[in-house]
PDB file of N, CA and C in Angstrom:
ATOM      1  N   UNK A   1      11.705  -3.352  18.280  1.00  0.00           N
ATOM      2  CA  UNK A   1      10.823  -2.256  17.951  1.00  0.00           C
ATOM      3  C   UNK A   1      11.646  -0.972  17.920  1.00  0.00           C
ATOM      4  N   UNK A   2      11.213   0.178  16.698  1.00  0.00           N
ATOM      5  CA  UNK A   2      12.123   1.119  16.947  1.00  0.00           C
ATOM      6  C   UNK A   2      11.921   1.954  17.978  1.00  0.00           C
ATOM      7  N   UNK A   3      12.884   3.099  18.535  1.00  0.00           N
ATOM      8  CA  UNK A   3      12.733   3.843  19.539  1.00  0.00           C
ATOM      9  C   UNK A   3      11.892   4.737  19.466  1.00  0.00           C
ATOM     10  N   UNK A   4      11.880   5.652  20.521  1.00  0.00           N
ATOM     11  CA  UNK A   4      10.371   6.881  20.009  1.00  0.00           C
ATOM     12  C   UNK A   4      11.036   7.661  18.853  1.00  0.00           C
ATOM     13  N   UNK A   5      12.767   7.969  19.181  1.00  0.00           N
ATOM     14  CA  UNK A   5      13.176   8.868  18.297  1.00  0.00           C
ATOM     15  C   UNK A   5      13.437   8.089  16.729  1.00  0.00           C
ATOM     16  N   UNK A   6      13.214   7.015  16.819  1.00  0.00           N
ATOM     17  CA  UNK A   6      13.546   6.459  15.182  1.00  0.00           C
ATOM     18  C   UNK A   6      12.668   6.024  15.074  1.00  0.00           C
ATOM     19  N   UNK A   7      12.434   5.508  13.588  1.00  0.00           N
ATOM     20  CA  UNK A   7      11.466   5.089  12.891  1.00  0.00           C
ATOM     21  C   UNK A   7      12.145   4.122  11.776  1.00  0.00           C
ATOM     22  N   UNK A   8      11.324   3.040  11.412  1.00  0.00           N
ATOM     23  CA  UNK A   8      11.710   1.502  10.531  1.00  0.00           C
ATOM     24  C   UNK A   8      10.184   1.527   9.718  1.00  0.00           C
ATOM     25  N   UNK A   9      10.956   1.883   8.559  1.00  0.00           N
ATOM     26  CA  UNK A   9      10.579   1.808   6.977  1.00  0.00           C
ATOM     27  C   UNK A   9       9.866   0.604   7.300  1.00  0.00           C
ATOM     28  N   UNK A  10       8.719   0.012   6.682  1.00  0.00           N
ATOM     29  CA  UNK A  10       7.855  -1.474   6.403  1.00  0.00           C
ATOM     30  C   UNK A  10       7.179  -1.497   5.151  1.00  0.00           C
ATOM     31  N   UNK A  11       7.248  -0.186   4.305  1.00  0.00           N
ATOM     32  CA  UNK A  11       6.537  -0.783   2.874  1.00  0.00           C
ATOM     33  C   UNK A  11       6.925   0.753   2.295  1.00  0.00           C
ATOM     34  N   UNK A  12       6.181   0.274   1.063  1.00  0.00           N
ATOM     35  CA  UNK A  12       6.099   1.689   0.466  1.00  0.00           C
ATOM     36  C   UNK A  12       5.350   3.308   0.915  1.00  0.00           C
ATOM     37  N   UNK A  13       6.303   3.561   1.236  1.00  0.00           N
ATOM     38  CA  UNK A  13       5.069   5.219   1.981  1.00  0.00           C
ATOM     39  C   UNK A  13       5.050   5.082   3.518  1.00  0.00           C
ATOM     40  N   UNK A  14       5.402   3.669   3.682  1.00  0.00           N
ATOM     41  CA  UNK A  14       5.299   3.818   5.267  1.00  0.00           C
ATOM     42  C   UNK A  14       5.953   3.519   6.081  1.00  0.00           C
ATOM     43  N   UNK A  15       5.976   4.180   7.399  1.00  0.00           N
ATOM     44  CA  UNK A  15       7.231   3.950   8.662  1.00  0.00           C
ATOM     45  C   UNK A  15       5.972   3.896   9.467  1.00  0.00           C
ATOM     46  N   UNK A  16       6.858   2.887  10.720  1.00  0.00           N
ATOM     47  CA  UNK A  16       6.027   2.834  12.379  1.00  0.00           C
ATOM     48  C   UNK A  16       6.997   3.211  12.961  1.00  0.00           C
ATOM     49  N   UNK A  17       6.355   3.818  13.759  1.00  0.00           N
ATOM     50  CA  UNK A  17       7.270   4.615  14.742  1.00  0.00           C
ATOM     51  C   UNK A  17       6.433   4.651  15.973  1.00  0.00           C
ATOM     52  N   UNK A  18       7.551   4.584  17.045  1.00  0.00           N
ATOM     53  CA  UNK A  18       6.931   3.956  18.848  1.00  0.00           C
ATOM     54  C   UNK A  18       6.774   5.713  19.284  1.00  0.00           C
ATOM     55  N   UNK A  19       5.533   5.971  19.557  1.00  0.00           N
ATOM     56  CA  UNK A  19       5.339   7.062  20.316  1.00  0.00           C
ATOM     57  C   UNK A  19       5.543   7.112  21.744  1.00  0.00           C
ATOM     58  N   UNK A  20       5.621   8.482  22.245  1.00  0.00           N
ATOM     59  CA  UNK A  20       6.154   8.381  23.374  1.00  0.00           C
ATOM     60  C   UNK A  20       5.536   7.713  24.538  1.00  0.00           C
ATOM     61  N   UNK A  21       4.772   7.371  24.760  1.00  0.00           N
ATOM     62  CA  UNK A  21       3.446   6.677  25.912  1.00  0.00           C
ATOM     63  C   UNK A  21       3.391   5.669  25.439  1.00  0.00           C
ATOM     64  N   UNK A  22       4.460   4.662  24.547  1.00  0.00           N
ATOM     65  CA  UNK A  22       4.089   3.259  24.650  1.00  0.00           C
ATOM     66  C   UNK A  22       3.242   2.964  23.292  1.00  0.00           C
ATOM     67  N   UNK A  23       2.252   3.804  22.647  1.00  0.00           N
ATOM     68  CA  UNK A  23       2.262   3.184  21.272  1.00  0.00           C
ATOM     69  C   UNK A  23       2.628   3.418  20.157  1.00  0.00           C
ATOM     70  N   UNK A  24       2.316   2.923  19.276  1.00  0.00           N
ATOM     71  CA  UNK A  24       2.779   3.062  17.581  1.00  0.00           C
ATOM     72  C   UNK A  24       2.051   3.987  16.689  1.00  0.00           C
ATOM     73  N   UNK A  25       2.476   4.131  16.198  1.00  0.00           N
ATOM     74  CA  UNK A  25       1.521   5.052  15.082  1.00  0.00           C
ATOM     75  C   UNK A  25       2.477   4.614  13.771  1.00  0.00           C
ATOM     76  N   UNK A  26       1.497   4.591  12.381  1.00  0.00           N
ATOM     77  CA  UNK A  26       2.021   4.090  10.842  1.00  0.00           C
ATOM     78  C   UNK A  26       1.966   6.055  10.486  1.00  0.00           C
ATOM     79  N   UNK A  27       3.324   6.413   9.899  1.00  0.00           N
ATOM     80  CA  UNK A  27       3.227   7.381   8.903  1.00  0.00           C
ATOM     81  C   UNK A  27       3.358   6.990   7.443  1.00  0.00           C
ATOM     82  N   UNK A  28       2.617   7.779   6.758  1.00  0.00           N
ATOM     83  CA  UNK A  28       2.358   7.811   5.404  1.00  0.00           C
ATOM     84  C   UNK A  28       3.205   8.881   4.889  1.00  0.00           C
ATOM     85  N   UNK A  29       4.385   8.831   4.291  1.00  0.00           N
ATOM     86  CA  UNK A  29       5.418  10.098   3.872  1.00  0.00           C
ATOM     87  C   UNK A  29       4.464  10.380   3.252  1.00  0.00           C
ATOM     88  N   UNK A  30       4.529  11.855   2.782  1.00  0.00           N
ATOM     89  CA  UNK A  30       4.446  12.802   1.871  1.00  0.00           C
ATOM     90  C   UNK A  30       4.956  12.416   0.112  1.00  0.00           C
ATOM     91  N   UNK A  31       3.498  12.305  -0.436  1.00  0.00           N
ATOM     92  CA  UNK A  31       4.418  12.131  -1.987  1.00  0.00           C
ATOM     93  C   UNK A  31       3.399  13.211  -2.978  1.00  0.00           C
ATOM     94  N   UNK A  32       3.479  12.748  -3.945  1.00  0.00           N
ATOM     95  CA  UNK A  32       2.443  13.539  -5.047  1.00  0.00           C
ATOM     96  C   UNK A  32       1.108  13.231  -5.214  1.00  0.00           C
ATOM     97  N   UNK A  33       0.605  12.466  -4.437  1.00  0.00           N
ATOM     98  CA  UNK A  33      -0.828  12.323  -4.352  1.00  0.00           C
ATOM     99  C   UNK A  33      -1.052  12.896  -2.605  1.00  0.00           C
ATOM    100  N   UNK A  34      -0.377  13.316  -1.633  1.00  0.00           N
ATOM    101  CA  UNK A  34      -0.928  14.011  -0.703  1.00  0.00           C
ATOM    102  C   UNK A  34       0.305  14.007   0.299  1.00  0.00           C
ATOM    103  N   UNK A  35      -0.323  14.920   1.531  1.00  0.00           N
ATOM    104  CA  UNK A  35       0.905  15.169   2.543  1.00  0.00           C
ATOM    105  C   UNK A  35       1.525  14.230   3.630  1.00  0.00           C
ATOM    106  N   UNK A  36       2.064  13.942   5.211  1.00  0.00           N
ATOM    107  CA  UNK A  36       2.442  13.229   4.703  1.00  0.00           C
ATOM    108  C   UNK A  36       1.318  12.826   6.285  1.00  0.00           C
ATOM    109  N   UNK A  37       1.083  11.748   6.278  1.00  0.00           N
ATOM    110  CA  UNK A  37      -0.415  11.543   7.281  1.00  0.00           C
ATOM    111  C   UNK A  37      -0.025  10.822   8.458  1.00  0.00           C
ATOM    112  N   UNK A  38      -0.620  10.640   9.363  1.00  0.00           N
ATOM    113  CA  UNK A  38      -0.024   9.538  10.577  1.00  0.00           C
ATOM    114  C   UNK A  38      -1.328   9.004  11.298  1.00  0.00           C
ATOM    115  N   UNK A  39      -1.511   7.785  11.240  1.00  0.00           N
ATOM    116  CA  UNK A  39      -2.315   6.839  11.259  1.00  0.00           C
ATOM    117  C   UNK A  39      -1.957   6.331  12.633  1.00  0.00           C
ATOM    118  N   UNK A  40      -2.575   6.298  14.154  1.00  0.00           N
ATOM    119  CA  UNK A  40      -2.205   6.315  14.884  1.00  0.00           C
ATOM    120  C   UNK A  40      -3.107   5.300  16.307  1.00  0.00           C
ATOM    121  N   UNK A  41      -2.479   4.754  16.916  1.00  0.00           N
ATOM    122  CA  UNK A  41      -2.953   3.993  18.404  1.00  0.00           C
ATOM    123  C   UNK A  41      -2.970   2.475  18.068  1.00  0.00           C
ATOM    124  N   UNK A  42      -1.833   2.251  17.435  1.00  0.00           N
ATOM    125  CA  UNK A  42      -1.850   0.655  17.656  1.00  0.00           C
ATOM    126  C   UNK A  42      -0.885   0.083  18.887  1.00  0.00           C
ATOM    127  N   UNK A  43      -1.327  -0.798  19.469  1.00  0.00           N
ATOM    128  CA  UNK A  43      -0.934  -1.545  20.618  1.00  0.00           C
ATOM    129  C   UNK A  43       0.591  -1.674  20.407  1.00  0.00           C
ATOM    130  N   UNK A  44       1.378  -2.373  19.203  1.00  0.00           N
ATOM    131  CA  UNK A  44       2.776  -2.772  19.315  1.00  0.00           C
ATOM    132  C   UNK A  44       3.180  -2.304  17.753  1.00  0.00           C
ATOM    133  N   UNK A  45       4.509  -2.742  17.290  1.00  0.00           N
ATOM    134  CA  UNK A  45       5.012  -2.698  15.872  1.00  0.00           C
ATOM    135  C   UNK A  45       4.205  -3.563  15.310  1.00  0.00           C
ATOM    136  N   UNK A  46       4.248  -4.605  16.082  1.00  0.00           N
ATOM    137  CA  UNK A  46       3.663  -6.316  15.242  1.00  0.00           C
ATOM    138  C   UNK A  46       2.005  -6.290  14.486  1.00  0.00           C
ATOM    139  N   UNK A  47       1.500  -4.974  15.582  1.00  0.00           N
ATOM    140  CA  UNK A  47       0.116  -4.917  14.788  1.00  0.00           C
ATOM    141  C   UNK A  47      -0.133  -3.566  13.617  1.00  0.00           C
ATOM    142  N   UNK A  48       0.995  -2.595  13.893  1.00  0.00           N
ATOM    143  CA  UNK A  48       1.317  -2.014  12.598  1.00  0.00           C
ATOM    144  C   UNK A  48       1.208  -2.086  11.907  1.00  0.00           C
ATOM    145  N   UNK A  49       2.306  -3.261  11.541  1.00  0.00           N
ATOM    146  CA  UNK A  49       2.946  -4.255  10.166  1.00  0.00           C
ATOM    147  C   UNK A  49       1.859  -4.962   9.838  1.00  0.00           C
ATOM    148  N   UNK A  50       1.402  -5.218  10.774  1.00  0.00           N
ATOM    149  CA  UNK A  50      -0.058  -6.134   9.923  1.00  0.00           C
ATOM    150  C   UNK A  50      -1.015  -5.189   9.658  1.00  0.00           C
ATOM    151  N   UNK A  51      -1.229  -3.834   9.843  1.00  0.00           N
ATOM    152  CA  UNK A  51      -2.199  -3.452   9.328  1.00  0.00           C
ATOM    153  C   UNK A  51      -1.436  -2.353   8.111  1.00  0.00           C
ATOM    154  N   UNK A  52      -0.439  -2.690   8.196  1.00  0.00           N
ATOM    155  CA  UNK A  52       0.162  -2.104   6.341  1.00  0.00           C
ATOM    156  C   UNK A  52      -0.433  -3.626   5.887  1.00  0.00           C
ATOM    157  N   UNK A  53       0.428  -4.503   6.215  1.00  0.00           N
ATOM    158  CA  UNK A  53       0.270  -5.423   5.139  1.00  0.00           C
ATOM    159  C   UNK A  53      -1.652  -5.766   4.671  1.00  0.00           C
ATOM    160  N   UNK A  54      -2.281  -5.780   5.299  1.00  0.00           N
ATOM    161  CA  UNK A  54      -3.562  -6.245   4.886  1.00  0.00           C
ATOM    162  C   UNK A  54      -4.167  -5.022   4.727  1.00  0.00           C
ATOM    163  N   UNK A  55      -4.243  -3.545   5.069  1.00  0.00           N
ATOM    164  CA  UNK A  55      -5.016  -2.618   4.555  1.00  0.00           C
ATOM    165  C   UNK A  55      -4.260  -0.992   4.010  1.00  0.00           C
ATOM    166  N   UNK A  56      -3.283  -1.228   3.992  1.00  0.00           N
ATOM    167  CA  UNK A  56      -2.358  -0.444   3.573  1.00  0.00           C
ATOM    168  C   UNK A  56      -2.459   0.338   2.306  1.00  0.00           C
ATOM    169  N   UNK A  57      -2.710  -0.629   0.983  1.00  0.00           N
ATOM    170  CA  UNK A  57      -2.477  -0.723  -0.257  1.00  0.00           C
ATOM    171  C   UNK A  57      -4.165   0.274  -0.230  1.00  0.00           C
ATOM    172  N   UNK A  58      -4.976  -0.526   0.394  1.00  0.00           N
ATOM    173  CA  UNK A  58      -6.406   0.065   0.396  1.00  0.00           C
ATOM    174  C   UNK A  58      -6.665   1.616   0.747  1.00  0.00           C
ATOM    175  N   UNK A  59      -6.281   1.839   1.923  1.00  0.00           N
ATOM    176  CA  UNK A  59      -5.800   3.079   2.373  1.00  0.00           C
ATOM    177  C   UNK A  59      -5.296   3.899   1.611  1.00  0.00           C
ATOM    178  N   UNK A  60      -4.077   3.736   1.023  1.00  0.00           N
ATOM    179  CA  UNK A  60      -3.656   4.878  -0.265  1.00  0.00           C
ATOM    180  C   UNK A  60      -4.104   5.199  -1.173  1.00  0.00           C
ATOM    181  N   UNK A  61      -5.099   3.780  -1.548  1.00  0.00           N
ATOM    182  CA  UNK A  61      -5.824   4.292  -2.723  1.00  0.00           C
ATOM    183  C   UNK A  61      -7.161   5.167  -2.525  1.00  0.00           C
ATOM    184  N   UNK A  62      -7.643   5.071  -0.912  1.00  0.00           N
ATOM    185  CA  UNK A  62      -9.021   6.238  -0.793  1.00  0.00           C
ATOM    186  C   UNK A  62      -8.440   7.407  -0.277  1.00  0.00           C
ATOM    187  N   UNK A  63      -7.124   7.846   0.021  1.00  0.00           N
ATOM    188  CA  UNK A  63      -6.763   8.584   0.701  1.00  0.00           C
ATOM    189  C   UNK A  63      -5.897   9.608  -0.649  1.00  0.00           C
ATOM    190  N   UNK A  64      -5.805   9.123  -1.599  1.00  0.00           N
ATOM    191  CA  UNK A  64      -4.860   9.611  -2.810  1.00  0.00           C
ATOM    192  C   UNK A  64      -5.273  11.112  -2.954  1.00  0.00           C
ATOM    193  N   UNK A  65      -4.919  12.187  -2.630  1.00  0.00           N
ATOM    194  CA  UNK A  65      -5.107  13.517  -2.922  1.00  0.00           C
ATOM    195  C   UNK A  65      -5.825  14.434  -1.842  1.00  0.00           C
ATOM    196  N   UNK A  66      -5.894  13.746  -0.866  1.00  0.00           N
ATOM    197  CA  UNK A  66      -6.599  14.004   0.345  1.00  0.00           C
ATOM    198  C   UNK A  66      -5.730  15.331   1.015  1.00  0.00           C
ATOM    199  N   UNK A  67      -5.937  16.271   1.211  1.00  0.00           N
ATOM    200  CA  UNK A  67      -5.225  17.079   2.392  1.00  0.00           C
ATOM    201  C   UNK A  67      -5.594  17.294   3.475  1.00  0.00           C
TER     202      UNK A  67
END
């Protein structure tokens, strides 16, 4: 798992990164449909990654222009 101070890329637009108290949070970089967001309180990396992979794609698309 990465450290609090780094962060590991898992898809397009998004990094998990270990917050300081033990959990994760998914960021959404910053692109041309909006800024850059952080999606936050999952238990480990492992449930991160699974929630890019199964709702991820969904997410960007209701979130597209959002500030």
């Amino acid at each position: 798992m990465a450290s609090f101070d780094e962060s590991s890329e898992t898809g397009p637009g998004f990094t998990v990164r270990e917050l300081k108290y033990g959990t994760v949070e998914v960021v959404r970089q910053a692109d041309e449909h909006g800024p850059t967001r952080h999606i936050s309180d999952f238990r480990s990396a492992a449930e991160a990654q699974a929630w890019i992979r199964e709702h991820g794609s969904i997410w960007v698309k209701r979130h597209a222009g959002r500030s």
